[in-house]
């Protein structure tokens, strides 16, 4: 039985998750309790129940045994050809298994991402399982897992990087335009931060890569929903262009957002938070206030490309009349969480929850099952049928005149919002603390999961405004939705620019995929979590496979050995050079030219010329290794 | 009744108030702290002019020279062009001719002399004018008898009137072309019919 199971644990696709489960140990305490009672979710869902039970019980047993023997939590386990990342919290046990070829750090990151995603949209896991049916939450786990694995290359999985637009084809001015749209939205003090996405890829973001990634999941979901004709939840006074959902931030995420300097002085209307004592004026991030010095990048959290940062001084030198903040005005204070964030759970009642759940289930189900090929739809080039590529002027692009927040429309919107959001009535899920497990990540990377262990969640609202393939996503304070003036201000101040940006990005032709050069490279920006590479990214790229594998190995080494800065990894036929700093990792392989490798160190060995070749070649890709 | 979509485009030097005119007309708001427009932006507005239901798609463009390559691809397909200057900036008035030329070139207008242009002198709320009403009217007459409106996005003077005039100009053009096309079509259809009568 065991051997039969193990034989089937062979990896079907390296880099992909083979197994994932969530097991609730509190449901299985007595000798006679069936293991299946504790299985909250198991992927692949078609796995026979007795096999699910076998794996869950083994992992739970081994996990507890090793933890108790070593007095430290288990982080990874290896089972034949699978490597499992393990997380335990309270009585819950998560396990995610990938092929052993995948770096340990990547497997751990995938699991952390998955758990964090769940908590972002649902709050505490324990409470979610108290409030929702197992089927509902199973659909969500499936959806998040599917999202994390969809449409990205193996290289993307190694680094767990964000999907960004190909900035080599985009005029940097358009990236600046996107950053300015986000800044304009922050004039409203209820707006914490935002990001702009185009066809599921990041154009500009003010949030951390981790938070941006979480927001992108909802974007892909609203996109799928939008594809349906007259879905019940999309009918609203906004023509379905605007949607919102409740999300849950950790304390550290909230602090990060509030640490970013934002000038709120432009705010033209009063808000509840304005009663707070005025803080000292923070630095504005508008163009006119940007000092023309290179040492002070003007977009600390939103710059996607180095060109953009260098552009702003150029703009500001002549355009001094853009706008000027008035420091005398009292600055609205958003640093302290408003009281309503911390209201007790379920304070708003539980009206017609189940009916809403049902509607939501369907849409989740739909989204998930569309997502399999949805990724390729979204990212394939020339997908004219999907996105209405024709540059013909569509009258329905966005019409500002039907928009009215006041009166009955705002009522409609509120009920619409309720429908969209399961568990919306929960303001905060801070009750589920339990004993704090001390969890150290074996990889040195700071894990958001660790922070999550210690923090309650703070309920926030994710606001999304879609213009065809373009989405403006904003994290806003929950009472933003009931503040008609704020919503109107944000909507109207960004609508024209979003329309324009969408028109610009839509008309950009995807650059011809450059001829495969005499070298391969991958450059990972650890700060922004973005990847630049000249690999085709197509699955099954045979000549690329050794490079990807070497990169994966080197990345693993870099993660495990903090002091390691440069390394060359070689086989009989190829050598790959890797170098890293705190902010970046770069991998390089030169094609052709026989490797003169005698087996003993030889200064004529061509592998030793890789570092200088990499420095030289990668300059034109904007990668500076000097 | 069918609603037709009309694309009108605002062109003119940076800072003359193109974005403000658009915002005043569509959202009836004025923001003195607007960023410089990068590339193009647009808003839609439904209105009725002389019994015609029209959706006006107003394209606002970046006036600065360095944004030229971003804005020019969007000139094509425009039904009307609003050439805008600021009455307190004589240079913006002198540049009207260049804007007209740039538009005709990139929009690939077949018959420039028939294309509906409307000229807007914005910021009439400002007391120190550099361009007189007479100068502007004279330029309009000499360049193709364009309608001229003195507007203020700040206090909403003449903004709606100017856009409605733009719509009227386009509708008038359409009527003329509508009148032309059927005559051609009739000719093509008649030929075989007349041939048939000939044979029978």
PDB file of N, CA and C in Angstrom, chain A residues 45 135-136 138-140 142-143 146 221 224-225 228 357-372:
ATOM      1  N   UNK A  45      -7.956  17.232  -5.398  1.00  0.00           N
ATOM      2  CA  UNK A  45      -9.209  16.885  -4.752  1.00  0.00           C
ATOM      3  C   UNK A  45      -9.687  15.487  -5.108  1.00  0.00           C
ATOM      4  N   UNK A 135     -16.937  23.288   2.082  1.00  0.00           N
ATOM      5  CA  UNK A 135     -16.961  23.324   0.625  1.00  0.00           C
ATOM      6  C   UNK A 135     -16.619  24.730   0.122  1.00  0.00           C
ATOM      7  N   UNK A 136     -17.211  25.723   0.788  1.00  0.00           N
ATOM      8  CA  UNK A 136     -16.940  27.111   0.408  1.00  0.00           C
ATOM      9  C   UNK A 136     -15.452  27.394   0.482  1.00  0.00           C
ATOM     10  N   UNK A 138     -13.005  25.236   0.637  1.00  0.00           N
ATOM     11  CA  UNK A 138     -12.229  24.374  -0.266  1.00  0.00           C
ATOM     12  C   UNK A 138     -12.105  25.047  -1.623  1.00  0.00           C
ATOM     13  N   UNK A 139     -13.216  25.642  -2.074  1.00  0.00           N
ATOM     14  CA  UNK A 139     -13.186  26.326  -3.371  1.00  0.00           C
ATOM     15  C   UNK A 139     -12.196  27.485  -3.334  1.00  0.00           C
ATOM     16  N   UNK A 140     -12.094  28.124  -2.182  1.00  0.00           N
ATOM     17  CA  UNK A 140     -11.165  29.258  -2.092  1.00  0.00           C
ATOM     18  C   UNK A 140      -9.716  28.783  -2.075  1.00  0.00           C
ATOM     19  N   UNK A 142      -8.613  26.180  -3.399  1.00  0.00           N
ATOM     20  CA  UNK A 142      -8.344  25.722  -4.766  1.00  0.00           C
ATOM     21  C   UNK A 142      -8.063  26.916  -5.673  1.00  0.00           C
ATOM     22  N   UNK A 143      -8.830  27.948  -5.472  1.00  0.00           N
ATOM     23  CA  UNK A 143      -8.685  29.125  -6.304  1.00  0.00           C
ATOM     24  C   UNK A 143      -7.328  29.812  -6.069  1.00  0.00           C
ATOM     25  N   UNK A 146      -4.576  27.651  -7.443  1.00  0.00           N
ATOM     26  CA  UNK A 146      -4.577  27.725  -8.905  1.00  0.00           C
ATOM     27  C   UNK A 146      -3.986  29.059  -9.362  1.00  0.00           C
ATOM     28  N   UNK A 221     -10.033  37.517 -10.339  1.00  0.00           N
ATOM     29  CA  UNK A 221     -11.375  37.019 -10.078  1.00  0.00           C
ATOM     30  C   UNK A 221     -12.444  37.945 -10.651  1.00  0.00           C
ATOM     31  N   UNK A 224     -12.678  37.472 -14.326  1.00  0.00           N
ATOM     32  CA  UNK A 224     -13.443  36.298 -14.740  1.00  0.00           C
ATOM     33  C   UNK A 224     -14.933  36.563 -14.584  1.00  0.00           C
ATOM     34  N   UNK A 225     -15.283  37.215 -13.483  1.00  0.00           N
ATOM     35  CA  UNK A 225     -16.691  37.539 -13.261  1.00  0.00           C
ATOM     36  C   UNK A 225     -17.219  38.449 -14.356  1.00  0.00           C
ATOM     37  N   UNK A 228     -18.709  37.091 -17.517  1.00  0.00           N
ATOM     38  CA  UNK A 228     -20.057  36.533 -17.556  1.00  0.00           C
ATOM     39  C   UNK A 228     -21.047  37.618 -17.927  1.00  0.00           C
ATOM     40  N   UNK A 357     -23.582  33.347   0.632  1.00  0.00           N
ATOM     41  CA  UNK A 357     -22.527  32.348   0.493  1.00  0.00           C
ATOM     42  C   UNK A 357     -22.732  31.531  -0.766  1.00  0.00           C
ATOM     43  N   UNK A 358     -23.984  31.202  -0.985  1.00  0.00           N
ATOM     44  CA  UNK A 358     -24.279  30.332  -2.105  1.00  0.00           C
ATOM     45  C   UNK A 358     -23.911  31.005  -3.416  1.00  0.00           C
ATOM     46  N   UNK A 359     -24.314  32.266  -3.510  1.00  0.00           N
ATOM     47  CA  UNK A 359     -23.994  33.001  -4.728  1.00  0.00           C
ATOM     48  C   UNK A 359     -22.493  33.075  -4.914  1.00  0.00           C
ATOM     49  N   UNK A 360     -21.825  33.265  -3.805  1.00  0.00           N
ATOM     50  CA  UNK A 360     -20.376  33.407  -3.867  1.00  0.00           C
ATOM     51  C   UNK A 360     -19.722  32.098  -4.278  1.00  0.00           C
ATOM     52  N   UNK A 361     -20.246  31.026  -3.712  1.00  0.00           N
ATOM     53  CA  UNK A 361     -19.692  29.715  -4.055  1.00  0.00           C
ATOM     54  C   UNK A 361     -19.665  29.521  -5.548  1.00  0.00           C
ATOM     55  N   UNK A 362     -20.786  29.852  -6.152  1.00  0.00           N
ATOM     56  CA  UNK A 362     -20.886  29.625  -7.584  1.00  0.00           C
ATOM     57  C   UNK A 362     -19.842  30.420  -8.339  1.00  0.00           C
ATOM     58  N   UNK A 363     -19.703  31.654  -7.913  1.00  0.00           N
ATOM     59  CA  UNK A 363     -18.765  32.477  -8.665  1.00  0.00           C
ATOM     60  C   UNK A 363     -17.334  32.018  -8.437  1.00  0.00           C
ATOM     61  N   UNK A 364     -17.057  31.576  -7.232  1.00  0.00           N
ATOM     62  CA  UNK A 364     -15.712  31.059  -6.994  1.00  0.00           C
ATOM     63  C   UNK A 364     -15.464  29.829  -7.840  1.00  0.00           C
ATOM     64  N   UNK A 365     -16.475  28.967  -7.839  1.00  0.00           N
ATOM     65  CA  UNK A 365     -16.348  27.750  -8.615  1.00  0.00           C
ATOM     66  C   UNK A 365     -16.073  28.099 -10.061  1.00  0.00           C
ATOM     67  N   UNK A 366     -16.870  29.020 -10.550  1.00  0.00           N
ATOM     68  CA  UNK A 366     -16.740  29.433 -11.936  1.00  0.00           C
ATOM     69  C   UNK A 366     -15.350  30.002 -12.200  1.00  0.00           C
ATOM     70  N   UNK A 367     -14.946  30.881 -11.318  1.00  0.00           N
ATOM     71  CA  UNK A 367     -13.652  31.526 -11.510  1.00  0.00           C
ATOM     72  C   UNK A 367     -12.541  30.492 -11.554  1.00  0.00           C
ATOM     73  N   UNK A 368     -12.622  29.578 -10.633  1.00  0.00           N
ATOM     74  CA  UNK A 368     -11.548  28.610 -10.532  1.00  0.00           C
ATOM     75  C   UNK A 368     -11.459  27.781 -11.798  1.00  0.00           C
ATOM     76  N   UNK A 369     -12.623  27.351 -12.261  1.00  0.00           N
ATOM     77  CA  UNK A 369     -12.571  26.463 -13.408  1.00  0.00           C
ATOM     78  C   UNK A 369     -12.282  27.191 -14.697  1.00  0.00           C
ATOM     79  N   UNK A 370     -12.460  28.453 -14.676  1.00  0.00           N
ATOM     80  CA  UNK A 370     -12.049  29.218 -15.844  1.00  0.00           C
ATOM     81  C   UNK A 370     -10.579  29.582 -15.787  1.00  0.00           C
ATOM     82  N   UNK A 371     -10.060  29.471 -14.590  1.00  0.00           N
ATOM     83  CA  UNK A 371      -8.725  30.003 -14.395  1.00  0.00           C
ATOM     84  C   UNK A 371      -7.663  29.148 -15.041  1.00  0.00           C
ATOM     85  N   UNK A 372      -7.961  27.887 -15.199  1.00  0.00           N
ATOM     86  CA  UNK A 372      -6.961  26.995 -15.771  1.00  0.00           C
ATOM     87  C   UNK A 372      -6.419  27.527 -17.076  1.00  0.00           C
TER      88      UNK A 372
END
